[in-house]
Coordinates of C-alpha atoms and ligand atoms in Angstrom, one line a residue:
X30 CA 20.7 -23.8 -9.9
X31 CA 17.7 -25.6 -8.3
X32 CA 14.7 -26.9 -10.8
X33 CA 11.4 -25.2 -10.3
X34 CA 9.3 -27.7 -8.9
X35 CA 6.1 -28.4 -11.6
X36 CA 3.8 -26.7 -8.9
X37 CA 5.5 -23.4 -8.4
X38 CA 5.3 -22.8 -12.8
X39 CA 3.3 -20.6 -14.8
X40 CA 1.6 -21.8 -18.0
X41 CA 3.9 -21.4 -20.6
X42 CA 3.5 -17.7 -22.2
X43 CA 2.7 -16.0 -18.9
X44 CA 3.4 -12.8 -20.0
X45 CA 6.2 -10.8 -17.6
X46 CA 7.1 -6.9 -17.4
X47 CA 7.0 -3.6 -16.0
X48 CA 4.8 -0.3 -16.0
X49 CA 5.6 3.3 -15.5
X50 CA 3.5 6.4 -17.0
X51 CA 4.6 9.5 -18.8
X52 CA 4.3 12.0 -16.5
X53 CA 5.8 10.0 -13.5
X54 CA 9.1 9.1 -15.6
X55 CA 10.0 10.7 -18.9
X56 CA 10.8 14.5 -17.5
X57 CA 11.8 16.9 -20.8
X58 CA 8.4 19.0 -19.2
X59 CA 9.4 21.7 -22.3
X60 CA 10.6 19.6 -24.8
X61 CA 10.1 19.8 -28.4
X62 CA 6.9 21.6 -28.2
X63 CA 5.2 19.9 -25.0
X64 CA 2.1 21.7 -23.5
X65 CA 1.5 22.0 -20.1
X66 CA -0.7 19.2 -18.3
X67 CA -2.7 19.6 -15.3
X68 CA -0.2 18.0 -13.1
X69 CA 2.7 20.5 -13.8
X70 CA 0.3 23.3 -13.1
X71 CA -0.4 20.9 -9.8
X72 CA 3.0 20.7 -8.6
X73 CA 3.6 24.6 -8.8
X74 CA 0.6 25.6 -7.1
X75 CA 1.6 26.3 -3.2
X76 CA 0.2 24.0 -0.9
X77 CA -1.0 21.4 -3.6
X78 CA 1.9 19.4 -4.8
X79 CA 4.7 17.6 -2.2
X80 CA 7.7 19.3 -1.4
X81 CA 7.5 21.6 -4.5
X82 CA 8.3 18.4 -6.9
X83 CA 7.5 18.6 -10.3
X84 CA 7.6 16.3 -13.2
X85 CA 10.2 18.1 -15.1
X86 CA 13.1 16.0 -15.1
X87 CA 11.4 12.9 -13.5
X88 CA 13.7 10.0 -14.3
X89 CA 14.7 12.0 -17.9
X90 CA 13.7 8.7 -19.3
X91 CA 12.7 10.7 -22.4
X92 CA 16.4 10.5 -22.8
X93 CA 17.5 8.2 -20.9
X94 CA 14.9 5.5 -22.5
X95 CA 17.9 3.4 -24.3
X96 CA 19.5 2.7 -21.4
X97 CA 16.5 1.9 -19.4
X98 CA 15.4 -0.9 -22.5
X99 CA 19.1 -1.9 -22.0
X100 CA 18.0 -2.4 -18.6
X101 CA 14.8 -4.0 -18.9
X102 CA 16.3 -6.5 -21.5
X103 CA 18.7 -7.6 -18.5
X104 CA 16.0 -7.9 -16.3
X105 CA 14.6 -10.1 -18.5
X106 CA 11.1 -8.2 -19.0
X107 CA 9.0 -9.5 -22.2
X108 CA 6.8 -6.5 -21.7
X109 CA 6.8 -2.4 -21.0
X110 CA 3.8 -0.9 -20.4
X111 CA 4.0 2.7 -20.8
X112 CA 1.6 5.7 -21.6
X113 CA 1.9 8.5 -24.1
X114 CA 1.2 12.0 -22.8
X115 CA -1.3 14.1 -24.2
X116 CA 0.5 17.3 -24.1
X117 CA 3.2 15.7 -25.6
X118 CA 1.1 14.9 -28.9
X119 CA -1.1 17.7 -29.1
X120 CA 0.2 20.6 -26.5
X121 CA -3.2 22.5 -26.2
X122 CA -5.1 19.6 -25.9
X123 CA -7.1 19.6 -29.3
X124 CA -6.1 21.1 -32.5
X125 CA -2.9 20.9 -34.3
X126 CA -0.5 17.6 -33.4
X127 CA 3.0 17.9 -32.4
X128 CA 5.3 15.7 -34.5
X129 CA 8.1 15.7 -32.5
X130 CA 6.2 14.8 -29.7
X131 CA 4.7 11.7 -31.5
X132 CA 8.2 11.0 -33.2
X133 CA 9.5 10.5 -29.4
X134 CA 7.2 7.3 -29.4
X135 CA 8.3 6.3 -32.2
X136 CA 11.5 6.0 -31.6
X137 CA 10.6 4.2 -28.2
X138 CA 8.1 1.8 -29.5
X139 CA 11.0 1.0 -32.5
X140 CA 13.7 0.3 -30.0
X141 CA 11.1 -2.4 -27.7
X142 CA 10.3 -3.8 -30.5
X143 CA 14.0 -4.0 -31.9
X144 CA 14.6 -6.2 -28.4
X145 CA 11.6 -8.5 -28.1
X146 CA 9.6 -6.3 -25.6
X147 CA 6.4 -6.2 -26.3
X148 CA 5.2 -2.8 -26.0
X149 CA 1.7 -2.3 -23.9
X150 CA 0.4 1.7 -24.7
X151 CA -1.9 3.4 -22.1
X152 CA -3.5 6.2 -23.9
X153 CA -4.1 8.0 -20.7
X154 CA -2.6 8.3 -17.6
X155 CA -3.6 11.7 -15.7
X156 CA -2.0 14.2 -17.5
X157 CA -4.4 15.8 -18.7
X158 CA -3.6 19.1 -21.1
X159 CA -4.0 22.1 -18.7
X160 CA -6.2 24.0 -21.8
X161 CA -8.3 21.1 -21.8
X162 CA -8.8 21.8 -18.0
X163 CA -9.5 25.7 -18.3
X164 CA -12.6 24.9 -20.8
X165 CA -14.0 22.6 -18.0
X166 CA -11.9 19.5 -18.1
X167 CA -13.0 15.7 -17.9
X168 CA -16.5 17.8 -16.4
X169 CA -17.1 19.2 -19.6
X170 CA -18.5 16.7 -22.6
X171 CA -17.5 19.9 -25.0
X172 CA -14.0 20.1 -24.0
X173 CA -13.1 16.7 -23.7
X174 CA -14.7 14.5 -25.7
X175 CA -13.8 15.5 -28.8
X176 CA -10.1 16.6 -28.2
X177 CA -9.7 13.4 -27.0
X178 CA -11.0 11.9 -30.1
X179 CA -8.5 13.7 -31.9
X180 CA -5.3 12.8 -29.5
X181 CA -6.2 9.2 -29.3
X182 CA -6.6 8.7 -33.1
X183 CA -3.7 10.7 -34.0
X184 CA -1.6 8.4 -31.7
X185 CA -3.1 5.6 -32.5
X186 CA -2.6 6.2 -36.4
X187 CA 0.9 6.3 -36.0
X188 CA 2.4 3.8 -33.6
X189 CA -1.0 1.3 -34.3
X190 CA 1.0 -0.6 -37.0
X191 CA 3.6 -1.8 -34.9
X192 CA 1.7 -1.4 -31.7
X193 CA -0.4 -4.4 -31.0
X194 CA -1.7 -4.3 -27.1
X195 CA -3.2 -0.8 -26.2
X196 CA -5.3 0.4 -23.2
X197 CA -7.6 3.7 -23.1
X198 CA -8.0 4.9 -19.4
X199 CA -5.5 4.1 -16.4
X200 CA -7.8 4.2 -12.9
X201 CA -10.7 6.0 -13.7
X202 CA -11.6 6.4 -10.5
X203 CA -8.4 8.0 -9.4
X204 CA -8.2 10.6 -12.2
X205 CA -12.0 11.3 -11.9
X206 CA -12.6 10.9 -7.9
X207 CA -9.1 11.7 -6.5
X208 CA -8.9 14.3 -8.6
X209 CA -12.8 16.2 -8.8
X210 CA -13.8 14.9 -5.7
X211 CA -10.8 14.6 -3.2
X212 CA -9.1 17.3 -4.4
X213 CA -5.8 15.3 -4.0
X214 CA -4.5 15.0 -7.6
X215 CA -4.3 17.6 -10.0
X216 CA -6.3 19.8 -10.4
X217 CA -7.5 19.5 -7.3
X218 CA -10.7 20.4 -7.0
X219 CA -14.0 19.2 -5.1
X220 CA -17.0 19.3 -7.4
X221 CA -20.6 18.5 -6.9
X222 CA -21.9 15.1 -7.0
X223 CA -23.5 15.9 -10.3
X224 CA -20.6 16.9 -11.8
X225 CA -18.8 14.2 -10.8
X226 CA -21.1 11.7 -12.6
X227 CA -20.8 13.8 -15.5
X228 CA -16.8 13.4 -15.6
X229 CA -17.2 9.9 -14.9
X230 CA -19.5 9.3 -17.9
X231 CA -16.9 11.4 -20.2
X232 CA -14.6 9.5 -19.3
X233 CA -16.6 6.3 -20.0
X234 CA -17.2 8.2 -23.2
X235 CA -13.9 8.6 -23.9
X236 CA -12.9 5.0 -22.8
X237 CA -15.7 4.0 -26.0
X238 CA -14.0 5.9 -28.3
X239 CA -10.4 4.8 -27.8
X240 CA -11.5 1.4 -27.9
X241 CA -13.1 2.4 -31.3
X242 CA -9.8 4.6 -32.5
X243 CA -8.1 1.2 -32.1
X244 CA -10.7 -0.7 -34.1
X245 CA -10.5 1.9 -36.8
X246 CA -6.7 2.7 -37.1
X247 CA -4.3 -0.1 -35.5
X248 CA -3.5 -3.3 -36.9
X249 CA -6.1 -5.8 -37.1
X250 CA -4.7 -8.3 -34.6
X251 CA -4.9 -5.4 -31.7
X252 CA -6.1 -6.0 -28.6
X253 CA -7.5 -3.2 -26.3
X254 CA -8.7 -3.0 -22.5
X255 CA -9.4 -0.8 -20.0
X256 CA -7.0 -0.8 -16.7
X257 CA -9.2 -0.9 -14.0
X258 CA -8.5 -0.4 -10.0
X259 CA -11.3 -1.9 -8.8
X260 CA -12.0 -2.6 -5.4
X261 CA -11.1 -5.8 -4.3
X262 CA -13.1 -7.8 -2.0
X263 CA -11.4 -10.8 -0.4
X264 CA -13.5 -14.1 1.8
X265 CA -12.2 -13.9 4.9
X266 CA -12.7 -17.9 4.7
X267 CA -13.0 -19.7 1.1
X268 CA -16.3 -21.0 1.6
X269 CA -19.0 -20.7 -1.3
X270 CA -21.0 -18.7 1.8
X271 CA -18.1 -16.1 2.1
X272 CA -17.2 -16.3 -2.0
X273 CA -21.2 -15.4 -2.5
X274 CA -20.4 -12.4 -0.5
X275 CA -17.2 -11.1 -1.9
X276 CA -18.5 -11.1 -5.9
X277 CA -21.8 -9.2 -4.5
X278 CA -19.4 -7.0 -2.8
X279 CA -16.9 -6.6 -6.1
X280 CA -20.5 -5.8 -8.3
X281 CA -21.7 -3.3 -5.9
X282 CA -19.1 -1.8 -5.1
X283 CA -17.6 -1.2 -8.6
X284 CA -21.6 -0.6 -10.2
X285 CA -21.0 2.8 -10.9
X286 CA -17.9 2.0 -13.5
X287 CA -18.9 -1.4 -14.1
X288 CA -22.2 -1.6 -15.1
X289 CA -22.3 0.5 -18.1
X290 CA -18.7 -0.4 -19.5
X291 CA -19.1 -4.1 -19.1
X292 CA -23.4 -4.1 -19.2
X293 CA -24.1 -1.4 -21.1
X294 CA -26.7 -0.1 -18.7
X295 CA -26.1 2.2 -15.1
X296 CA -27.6 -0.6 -12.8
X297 CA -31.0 1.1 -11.9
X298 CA -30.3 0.8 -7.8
X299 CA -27.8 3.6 -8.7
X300 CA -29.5 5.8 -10.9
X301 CA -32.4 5.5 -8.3
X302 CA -29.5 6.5 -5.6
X303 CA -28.3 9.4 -7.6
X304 CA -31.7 11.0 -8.0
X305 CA -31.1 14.1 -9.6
X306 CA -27.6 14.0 -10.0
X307 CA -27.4 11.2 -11.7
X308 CA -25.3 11.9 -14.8
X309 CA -26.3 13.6 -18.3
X310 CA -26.9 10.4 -20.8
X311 CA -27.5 11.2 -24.3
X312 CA -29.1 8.2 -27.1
X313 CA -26.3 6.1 -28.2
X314 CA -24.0 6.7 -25.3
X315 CA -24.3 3.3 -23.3
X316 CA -23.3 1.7 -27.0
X317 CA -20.3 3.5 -27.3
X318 CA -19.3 3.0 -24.0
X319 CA -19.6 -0.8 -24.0
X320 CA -17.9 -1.0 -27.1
X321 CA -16.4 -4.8 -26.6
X322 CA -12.8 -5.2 -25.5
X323 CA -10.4 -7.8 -25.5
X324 CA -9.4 -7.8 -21.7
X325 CA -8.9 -6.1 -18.9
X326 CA -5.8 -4.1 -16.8
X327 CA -6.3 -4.4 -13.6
X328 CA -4.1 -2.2 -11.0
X329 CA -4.0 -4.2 -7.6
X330 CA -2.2 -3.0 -4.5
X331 CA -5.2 -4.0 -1.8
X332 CA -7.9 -5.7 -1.2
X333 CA -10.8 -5.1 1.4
X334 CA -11.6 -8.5 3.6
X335 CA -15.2 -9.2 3.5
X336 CA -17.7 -11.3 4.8
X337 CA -21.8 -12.3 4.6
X338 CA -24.6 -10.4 6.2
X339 CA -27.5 -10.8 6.9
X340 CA -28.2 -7.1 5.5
X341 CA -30.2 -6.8 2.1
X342 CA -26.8 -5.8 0.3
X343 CA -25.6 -9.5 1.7
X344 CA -22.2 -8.5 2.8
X345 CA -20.2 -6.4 5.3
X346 CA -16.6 -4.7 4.5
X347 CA -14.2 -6.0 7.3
X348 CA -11.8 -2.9 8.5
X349 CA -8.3 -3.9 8.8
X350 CA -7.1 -3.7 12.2
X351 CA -5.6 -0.8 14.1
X352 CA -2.5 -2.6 14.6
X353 CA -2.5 -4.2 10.5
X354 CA 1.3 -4.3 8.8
X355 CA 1.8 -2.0 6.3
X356 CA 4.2 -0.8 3.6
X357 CA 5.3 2.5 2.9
X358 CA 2.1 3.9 2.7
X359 CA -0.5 3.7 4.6
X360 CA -2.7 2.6 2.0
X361 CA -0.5 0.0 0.9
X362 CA -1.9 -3.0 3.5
X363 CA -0.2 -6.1 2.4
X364 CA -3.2 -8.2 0.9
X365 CA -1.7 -10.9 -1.4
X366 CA -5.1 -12.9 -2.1
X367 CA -6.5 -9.7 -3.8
X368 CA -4.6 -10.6 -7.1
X369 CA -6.0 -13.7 -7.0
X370 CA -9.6 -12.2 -6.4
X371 CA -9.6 -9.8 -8.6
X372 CA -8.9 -12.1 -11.3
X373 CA -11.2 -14.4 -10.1
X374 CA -14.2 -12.0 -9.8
X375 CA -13.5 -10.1 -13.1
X376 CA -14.1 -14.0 -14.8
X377 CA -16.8 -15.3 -12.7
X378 CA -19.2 -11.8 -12.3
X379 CA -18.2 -10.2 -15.5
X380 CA -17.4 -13.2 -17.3
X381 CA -14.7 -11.5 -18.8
X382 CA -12.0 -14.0 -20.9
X383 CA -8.7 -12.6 -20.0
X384 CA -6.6 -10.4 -18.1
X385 CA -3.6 -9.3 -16.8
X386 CA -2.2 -7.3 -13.3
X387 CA -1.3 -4.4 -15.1
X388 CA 0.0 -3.1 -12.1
X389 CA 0.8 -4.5 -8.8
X390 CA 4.0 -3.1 -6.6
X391 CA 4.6 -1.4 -3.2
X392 CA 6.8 1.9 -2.0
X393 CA 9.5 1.1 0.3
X394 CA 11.6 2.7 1.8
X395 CA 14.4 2.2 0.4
X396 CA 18.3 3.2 1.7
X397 CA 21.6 2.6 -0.3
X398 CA 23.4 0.7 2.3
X399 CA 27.5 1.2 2.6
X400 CA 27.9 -1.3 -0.6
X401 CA 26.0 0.9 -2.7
X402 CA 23.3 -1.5 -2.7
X403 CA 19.4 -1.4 -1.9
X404 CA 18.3 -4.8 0.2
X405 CA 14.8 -4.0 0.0
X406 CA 13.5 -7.2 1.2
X407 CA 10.4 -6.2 2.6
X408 CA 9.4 -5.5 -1.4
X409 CA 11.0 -8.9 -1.8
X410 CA 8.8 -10.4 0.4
X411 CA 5.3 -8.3 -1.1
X412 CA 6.6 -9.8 -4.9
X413 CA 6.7 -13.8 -3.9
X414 CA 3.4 -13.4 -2.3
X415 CA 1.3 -11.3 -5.1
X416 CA 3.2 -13.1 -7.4
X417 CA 2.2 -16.2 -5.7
X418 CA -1.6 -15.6 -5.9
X419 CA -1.3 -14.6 -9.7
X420 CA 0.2 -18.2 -10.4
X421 CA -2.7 -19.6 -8.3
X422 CA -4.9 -17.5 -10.8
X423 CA -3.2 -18.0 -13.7
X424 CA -2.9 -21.9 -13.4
X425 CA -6.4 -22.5 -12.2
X426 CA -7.7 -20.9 -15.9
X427 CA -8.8 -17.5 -14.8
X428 CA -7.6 -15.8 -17.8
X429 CA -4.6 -14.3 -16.1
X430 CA -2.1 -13.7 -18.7
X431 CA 0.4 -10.9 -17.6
X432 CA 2.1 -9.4 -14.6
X433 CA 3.5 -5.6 -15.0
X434 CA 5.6 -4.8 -12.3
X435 CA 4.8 -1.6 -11.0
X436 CA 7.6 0.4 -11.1
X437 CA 10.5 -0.3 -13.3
X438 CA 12.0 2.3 -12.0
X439 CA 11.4 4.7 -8.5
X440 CA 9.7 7.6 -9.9
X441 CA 7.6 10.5 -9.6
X442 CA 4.4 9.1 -7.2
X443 CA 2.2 11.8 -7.8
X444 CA 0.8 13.3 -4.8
X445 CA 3.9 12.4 -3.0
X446 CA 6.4 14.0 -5.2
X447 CA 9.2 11.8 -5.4
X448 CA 9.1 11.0 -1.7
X449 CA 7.7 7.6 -1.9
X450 CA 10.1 4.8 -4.2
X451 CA 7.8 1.8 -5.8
X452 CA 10.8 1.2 -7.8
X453 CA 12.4 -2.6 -8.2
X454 CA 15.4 -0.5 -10.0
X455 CA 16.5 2.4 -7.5
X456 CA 16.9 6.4 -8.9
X457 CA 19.5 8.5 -7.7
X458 CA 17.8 11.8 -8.6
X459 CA 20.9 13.7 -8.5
X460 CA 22.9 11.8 -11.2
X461 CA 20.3 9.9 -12.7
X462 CA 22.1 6.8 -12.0
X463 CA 20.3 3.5 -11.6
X464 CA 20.4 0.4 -9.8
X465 CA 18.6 -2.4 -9.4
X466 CA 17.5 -3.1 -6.3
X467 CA 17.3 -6.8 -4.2
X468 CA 13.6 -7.2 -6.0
X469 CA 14.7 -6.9 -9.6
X470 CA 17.0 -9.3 -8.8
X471 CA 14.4 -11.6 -7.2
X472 CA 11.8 -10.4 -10.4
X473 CA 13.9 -11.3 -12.7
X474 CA 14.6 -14.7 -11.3
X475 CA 10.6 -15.4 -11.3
X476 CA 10.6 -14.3 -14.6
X477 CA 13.7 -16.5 -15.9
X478 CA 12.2 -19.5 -14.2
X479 CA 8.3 -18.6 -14.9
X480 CA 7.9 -19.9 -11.8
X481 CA 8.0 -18.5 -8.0
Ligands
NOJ19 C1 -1.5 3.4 -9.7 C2 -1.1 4.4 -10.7 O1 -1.5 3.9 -11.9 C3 0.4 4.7 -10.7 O2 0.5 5.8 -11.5 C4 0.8 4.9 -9.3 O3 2.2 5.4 -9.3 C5 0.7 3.6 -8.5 N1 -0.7 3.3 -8.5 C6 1.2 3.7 -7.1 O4 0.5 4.6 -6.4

């Protein structure tokens, strides 16, 4: 086997591993005493969900989670990201805990840990308990805030003594704005703007109080972030002119979220902007919600191309091209600089010490060919390059300290139903089978050599 040239290394330690979420993967919708969350309500409501999909087998990886650590451990992942569900914990959102819904953890985080994988645990990632959604939802600082007090503690009291690395909130703005404002994810709505800037806060709130939960109740040597998809603005050209313009761009355009985790304080051009809708802020709030963290997630799949302007804001978004390539989704333009940037700018706007990609990844799609195999090397291709920029990051002392592949495994991609496969291992939905696809083979390479 060729040597890894010194250049094409990460430090020693780089972190490597894989993501999925509960809802998009571990099925059993009616387990041992699961509640309904927003999304399966979603998924059966005609006309919302894609092609009638529903999470309720999903990749069965609530059973089938042996066999996929099996898997991971082949792969060679040091890390597994995953999220506990809400409903699973406590069904009706607040009051009394399910055990066997907290003993499934359990058993997960005990058979990681068992294997060297490091376990990283989201406490939210969108499914949100449907009786938390009939008193108001993330809109409502009644209904939320303290059921979620309740749900994050109580998970955190159990797994937080073997359970080192946690994150509160997965993409706020996609659970908040994709959701209230879009309509596009579960539940679907389109609220007013006022609204909106009250679920935001909430879930700012709510951010604050995990990060405390953690404080309080997991080991003492726990490290907790936010995961974060910000949006990424990339220099056209890597002049200090065009840099200048990308981190006023990346503090702008991120203020809302930004400013009052990071600074404590809603940055006054936007309170001025929101006039009367600006959200409800009660004494002690901006505390809680800038509780300090240890890092930050961030989920990268894009970035926007920017340049300077002579406009006061002193920088202009570049559109991509009619004709720009794309992935499986339209969203998904190939930008591989944007890991590097948004590592970059977290450090040098926020200042902020470390971080990882908690999430970068692309749908393909993806065909068994007559071999039984999937040569998926367009997601071949989008690895070495995003991969590429996160050594380029990581060696040049950004704080960059983990990759998570998103997805372990093709699963249930939310407003697309199962439709769209981010997978590097492929699911046959029919038997559950799974294989790995060309790009695991290539991850796990990367991973083996800590170099690409
Ligand atoms: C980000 C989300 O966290 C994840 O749940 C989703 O599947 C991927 N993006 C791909 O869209």
């Amino acid at each position: 086997m060729m040597r890894k040239a010194e250049k094409d290394k990460f430090p020693e330690g780089f972190l490597w591993g894989s993501a999925t979420a509960s809802f998009q993967v571990e099925g059993a919708a009616r387990e041992d005493g699961r509640g309904e969350s927003i999304w399966d309500r979603f998924c059966r409501t005609p006309g919302k969900g894609a092609g009638g999909h529903t999470g309720d087998v999903a990749c069965d990886h609530y059973h089938r989670w042996p066999q996929d650590i099996v898997l991971m451990k082949e792969l060679g992942m040091r890390a597994y990201r995953l999220s506990t569900a809400w409903p699973r914990v406590i069904p009706t959102g607040g009051g009394p805990i399910n055990k066997a819904g907290l003993d499934f953890y359990d058993r997960l985080i005990d058979g990681l840990l068992k294997v060297d994988i490091i376990p990283y645990v989201t406490l939210f990632h969108w499914d949100l308990p449907q009786a938390i959604q009939d008193k108001g939802g993330w809109m409502s600082r009644e209904a939320v805030v303290p059921a979620f007090t309740e749900y994050a503690q109580a998970v955190v009291k159990r797994l937080g003594d073997r359970v080192k690395n946690w994150m509160t909130h997965n993409e706020i703005p996609c659970f908040i704005g994709k959701s209230l404002d879009e309509g596009k994810h579960a539940p679907g709505l389109h609220v007013s703007r006022k609204e909106l800037n009250n679920a935001y806060h909430n879930a700012f709130l709510t951010h604050g109080i995990a990060v405390r939960a953690v404080r309080q109740f997991a080991r003492k040597d726990s490290e907790v972030g936010l995961v974060n998809n910000p949006f990424v603005s990339v220099p056209v050209l890597e002049t200090p002119e065009y840099i200048e313009a990308a981190h006023k761009a990346f503090a702008r355009e991120n203020a809302q979220i930004h400013e009052p985790i990071f600074n404590g304080a809603y940055a006054d051009w936007w309170l001025e902007e929101q006039g009367a809708d600006r959200p409800d802020i009660r004494e002690g709030d901006l505390e809680l919600i800038s509780s300090p963290t240890d890092f930050i997630g961030i989920n990268v799949y894009f970035g926007a191309f920017t340049g300077p302007s002579a406009e006061p804001k002193g920088y202009r978004i570049l559109p991509f091209p009619a004709g720009n390539p794309r992935m499986d989704l339209n969203w998904l333009k190939p930008v591989p600089q944007s890991v590097y940037w948004c590592a970059k700018s977290y450090r040098e706007v926020y200042g902020i010490k470390k971080s990882y990609i908690s999430e970068n990844g692309t749908a393909c799609d993806d065909t068994l060919d007559a071999d039984g195999r999937i040569v998926d090397t367009d997601r071949v291709q989008w690895i070495r390059y995003h991969v590429k920029e996160a050594q380029r990051a990581a060696r040049e002392g950004l704080g960059l300290a983990g990759f998570f592949q998103w997805s372990l495994l093709d699963n249930f991609e939310w407003s697309e139903g199962y439709f769209k496969r981010f997978g590097i291992v492929y699911v046959d939905y029919e038997t559950q089978k799974r294989i790995p696809k060309e790009s695991a083979r290539v991850y796990s390479q990367i991973i083996r050599d800590n170099a690409v």
